[in-house]
Amino acid sequence: MAMDLKIARDLGYDGIELSAAKMRAFLAAGWSETELAERLRPFNIPGIGFLLDIERHGADRAALMQDAAELFHLAELAGAKGVQAITGPVSLSAVQAHAAGQPVAAYRGTLGLSRDEQMRITAANLARLSGMAAEKGLILYFEALAWCPLNRIADQLELLDRAGRPNLKLVVDFWHCYASGDRPEDVALIDRDLIYGVHLCDSRPHFGGIPDEGVLRDVATGEGVLNLREWVDAVKSTGYVGWWSGELFCRRQHQDDSFQVAAEMKRLFEDLIH
């Protein structure tokens, strides 16, 4: 976490979308919550991520609400404006097993339920979670994973409408949109007031089927198949004015000089957005 903050500060980033996992690791190492808050106070933190498997229901729902309460507390400590929530199952192997008609021993979420049931459960949870976030003055920004149910932009907009909470928004993630079958013209139709944040990223070619994030996202941003200027222009055409966050899954760059990689990413962003 300290290195992430140093990179953001030294390279002149406007802010940072912070990893809650790294915040937890900081605390687990013996630092206090007060020390954590002091470290983060100088930074603009639009959001922290992320709340997993938001469709948890039945016996799993209590754990979801407990996870949410803990994450909202971390967001308060960070002085963050929002918390990201994502669908599940996060496990790609669970989704692949279900699609192949095999038993799913791990968490399965709403796999196998009708779309109406998936919608009803997920929207109800989003409404409850948004209410909890609002009590802390937070925005809940939603992202549907490309290999999970209800992954299209139209699905996400329907969920926001059903939940009906003013502090519930969505994040536009170029890779998840592309891998789910959406295109820039679909992004351009989103109401700008529903967008809270953009994840600018790239992809290898996806030819259909269940997308494998580990394979498809292992590419440097700007070197994949996405026409990033088209995607950026689609967001800008909505009238959106807000923050843009880089997500990088390229393993080669993960093992490179992080300062150099982040500097190159910043230059790419400035060229594309400004």
mmCIF file of N, CA, C and O in Angstrom, residues 143 171-180 182 187 198-203 217 226-235 244 247 272:
data_model
loop_
_atom_site.group_PDB
_atom_site.id
_atom_site.type_symbol
_atom_site.label_atom_id
_atom_site.label_comp_id
_atom_site.label_asym_id
_atom_site.label_seq_id
_atom_site.Cartn_x
_atom_site.Cartn_y
_atom_site.Cartn_z
ATOM 1 N N GLU A 143 -20.121 -3.314 -10.362
ATOM 2 C CA GLU A 143 -19.513 -3.873 -11.567
ATOM 3 C C GLU A 143 -19.906 -5.340 -11.676
ATOM 4 O O GLU A 143 -19.748 -6.104 -10.725
ATOM 5 N N VAL A 171 -19.698 1.316 -12.474
ATOM 6 C CA VAL A 171 -18.396 1.645 -13.021
ATOM 7 C C VAL A 171 -18.321 1.020 -14.410
ATOM 8 O O VAL A 171 -18.739 -0.120 -14.613
ATOM 9 N N VAL A 172 -17.837 1.778 -15.375
ATOM 10 C CA VAL A 172 -17.679 1.274 -16.737
ATOM 11 C C VAL A 172 -16.275 0.676 -16.860
ATOM 12 O O VAL A 172 -15.278 1.393 -16.760
ATOM 13 N N ASP A 173 -16.211 -0.620 -17.033
ATOM 14 C CA ASP A 173 -14.944 -1.331 -17.182
ATOM 15 C C ASP A 173 -14.866 -1.836 -18.617
ATOM 16 O O ASP A 173 -15.672 -2.657 -19.043
ATOM 17 N N PHE A 174 -13.890 -1.338 -19.359
ATOM 18 C CA PHE A 174 -13.816 -1.651 -20.784
ATOM 19 C C PHE A 174 -13.691 -3.153 -21.028
ATOM 20 O O PHE A 174 -14.313 -3.686 -21.951
ATOM 21 N N TRP A 175 -12.867 -3.847 -20.210
ATOM 22 C CA TRP A 175 -12.683 -5.271 -20.469
ATOM 23 C C TRP A 175 -13.955 -6.055 -20.190
ATOM 24 O O TRP A 175 -14.367 -6.898 -20.990
ATOM 25 N N HIS A 176 -14.589 -5.815 -19.065
ATOM 26 C CA HIS A 176 -15.801 -6.563 -18.742
ATOM 27 C C HIS A 176 -16.909 -6.270 -19.751
ATOM 28 O O HIS A 176 -17.683 -7.170 -20.101
ATOM 29 N N CYS A 177 -16.987 -5.036 -20.217
ATOM 30 C CA CYS A 177 -17.965 -4.718 -21.265
ATOM 31 C C CYS A 177 -17.678 -5.528 -22.528
ATOM 32 O O CYS A 177 -18.562 -6.191 -23.078
ATOM 33 N N TYR A 178 -16.429 -5.483 -22.988
ATOM 34 C CA TYR A 178 -16.035 -6.175 -24.215
ATOM 35 C C TYR A 178 -16.256 -7.681 -24.096
ATOM 36 O O TYR A 178 -16.843 -8.322 -24.982
ATOM 37 N N ALA A 179 -15.807 -8.261 -22.978
ATOM 38 C CA ALA A 179 -15.899 -9.715 -22.818
ATOM 39 C C ALA A 179 -17.337 -10.182 -22.634
ATOM 40 O O ALA A 179 -17.643 -11.358 -22.868
ATOM 41 N N SER A 180 -18.232 -9.279 -22.226
ATOM 42 C CA SER A 180 -19.647 -9.620 -22.068
ATOM 43 C C SER A 180 -20.437 -9.439 -23.353
ATOM 44 O O SER A 180 -21.599 -9.834 -23.429
ATOM 45 N N ASP A 182 -20.711 -6.282 -24.976
ATOM 46 C CA ASP A 182 -21.085 -4.886 -25.203
ATOM 47 C C ASP A 182 -20.002 -4.178 -26.005
ATOM 48 O O ASP A 182 -18.854 -4.624 -26.071
ATOM 49 N N VAL A 187 -22.059 1.699 -24.437
ATOM 50 C CA VAL A 187 -21.598 2.588 -23.360
ATOM 51 C C VAL A 187 -22.122 3.997 -23.578
ATOM 52 O O VAL A 187 -22.529 4.686 -22.634
ATOM 53 N N VAL A 198 -14.469 4.986 -14.261
ATOM 54 C CA VAL A 198 -14.202 4.224 -15.476
ATOM 55 C C VAL A 198 -12.907 3.440 -15.277
ATOM 56 O O VAL A 198 -11.898 4.003 -14.840
ATOM 57 N N HIS A 199 -12.956 2.153 -15.570
ATOM 58 C CA HIS A 199 -11.758 1.320 -15.551
ATOM 59 C C HIS A 199 -11.252 1.192 -16.983
ATOM 60 O O HIS A 199 -11.872 0.528 -17.817
ATOM 61 N N LEU A 200 -10.149 1.836 -17.258
ATOM 62 C CA LEU A 200 -9.573 1.867 -18.599
ATOM 63 C C LEU A 200 -8.564 0.727 -18.692
ATOM 64 O O LEU A 200 -7.575 0.702 -17.967
ATOM 65 N N CYS A 201 -8.824 -0.221 -19.584
ATOM 66 C CA CYS A 201 -8.012 -1.427 -19.670
ATOM 67 C C CYS A 201 -8.142 -2.023 -21.071
ATOM 68 O O CYS A 201 -8.880 -1.501 -21.905
ATOM 69 N N ASP A 202 -7.439 -3.100 -21.310
ATOM 70 C CA ASP A 202 -7.358 -3.667 -22.660
ATOM 71 C C ASP A 202 -7.611 -5.172 -22.611
ATOM 72 O O ASP A 202 -7.878 -5.741 -21.552
ATOM 73 N N SER A 203 -7.516 -5.824 -23.770
ATOM 74 C CA SER A 203 -7.808 -7.255 -23.839
ATOM 75 C C SER A 203 -7.118 -7.902 -25.030
ATOM 76 O O SER A 203 -6.844 -7.254 -26.047
ATOM 77 N N ARG A 217 -6.676 -10.806 -20.246
ATOM 78 C CA ARG A 217 -6.196 -9.498 -19.775
ATOM 79 C C ARG A 217 -4.677 -9.451 -19.628
ATOM 80 O O ARG A 217 -4.130 -8.433 -19.194
ATOM 81 N N LEU A 226 -8.585 -3.763 -28.128
ATOM 82 C CA LEU A 226 -9.580 -2.707 -27.953
ATOM 83 C C LEU A 226 -9.093 -1.398 -28.559
ATOM 84 O O LEU A 226 -7.931 -1.009 -28.374
ATOM 85 N N ASN A 227 -9.990 -0.743 -29.276
ATOM 86 C CA ASN A 227 -9.705 0.609 -29.752
ATOM 87 C C ASN A 227 -10.023 1.551 -28.595
ATOM 88 O O ASN A 227 -11.158 1.989 -28.418
ATOM 89 N N LEU A 228 -9.012 1.829 -27.802
ATOM 90 C CA LEU A 228 -9.246 2.555 -26.549
ATOM 91 C C LEU A 228 -9.809 3.950 -26.781
ATOM 92 O O LEU A 228 -10.602 4.441 -25.973
ATOM 93 N N ARG A 229 -9.430 4.578 -27.885
ATOM 94 C CA ARG A 229 -9.973 5.917 -28.143
ATOM 95 C C ARG A 229 -11.476 5.844 -28.386
ATOM 96 O O ARG A 229 -12.228 6.713 -27.937
ATOM 97 N N GLU A 230 -11.942 4.805 -29.059
ATOM 98 C CA GLU A 230 -13.384 4.663 -29.271
ATOM 99 C C GLU A 230 -14.118 4.465 -27.951
ATOM 100 O O GLU A 230 -15.187 5.044 -27.727
ATOM 101 N N TRP A 231 -13.555 3.650 -27.075
ATOM 102 C CA TRP A 231 -14.184 3.404 -25.774
ATOM 103 C C TRP A 231 -14.180 4.670 -24.928
ATOM 104 O O TRP A 231 -15.186 5.008 -24.284
ATOM 105 N N VAL A 232 -13.062 5.375 -24.913
ATOM 106 C CA VAL A 232 -12.981 6.626 -24.145
ATOM 107 C C VAL A 232 -13.963 7.655 -24.694
ATOM 108 O O VAL A 232 -14.690 8.311 -23.936
ATOM 109 N N ASP A 233 -13.999 7.792 -26.011
ATOM 110 C CA ASP A 233 -14.916 8.765 -26.619
ATOM 111 C C ASP A 233 -16.370 8.413 -26.341
ATOM 112 O O ASP A 233 -17.220 9.299 -26.205
ATOM 113 N N ALA A 234 -16.670 7.109 -26.260
ATOM 114 C CA ALA A 234 -18.040 6.693 -25.946
ATOM 115 C C ALA A 234 -18.434 7.159 -24.550
ATOM 116 O O ALA A 234 -19.550 7.652 -24.337
ATOM 117 N N VAL A 235 -17.531 7.010 -23.600
ATOM 118 C CA VAL A 235 -17.817 7.495 -22.244
ATOM 119 C C VAL A 235 -17.970 9.010 -22.247
ATOM 120 O O VAL A 235 -18.921 9.561 -21.669
ATOM 121 N N TRP A 244 -10.958 8.329 -13.810
ATOM 122 C CA TRP A 244 -10.607 7.202 -14.671
ATOM 123 C C TRP A 244 -9.478 6.436 -13.986
ATOM 124 O O TRP A 244 -8.493 7.035 -13.562
ATOM 125 N N GLU A 247 -6.482 -0.297 -14.885
ATOM 126 C CA GLU A 247 -6.372 -1.655 -14.364
ATOM 127 C C GLU A 247 -5.425 -2.433 -15.274
ATOM 128 O O GLU A 247 -5.604 -2.450 -16.494
ATOM 129 N N LEU A 272 -5.365 9.908 -24.253
ATOM 130 C CA LEU A 272 -6.688 9.407 -24.611
ATOM 131 C C LEU A 272 -7.815 10.297 -24.085
ATOM 132 O O LEU A 272 -8.797 10.550 -24.793
#
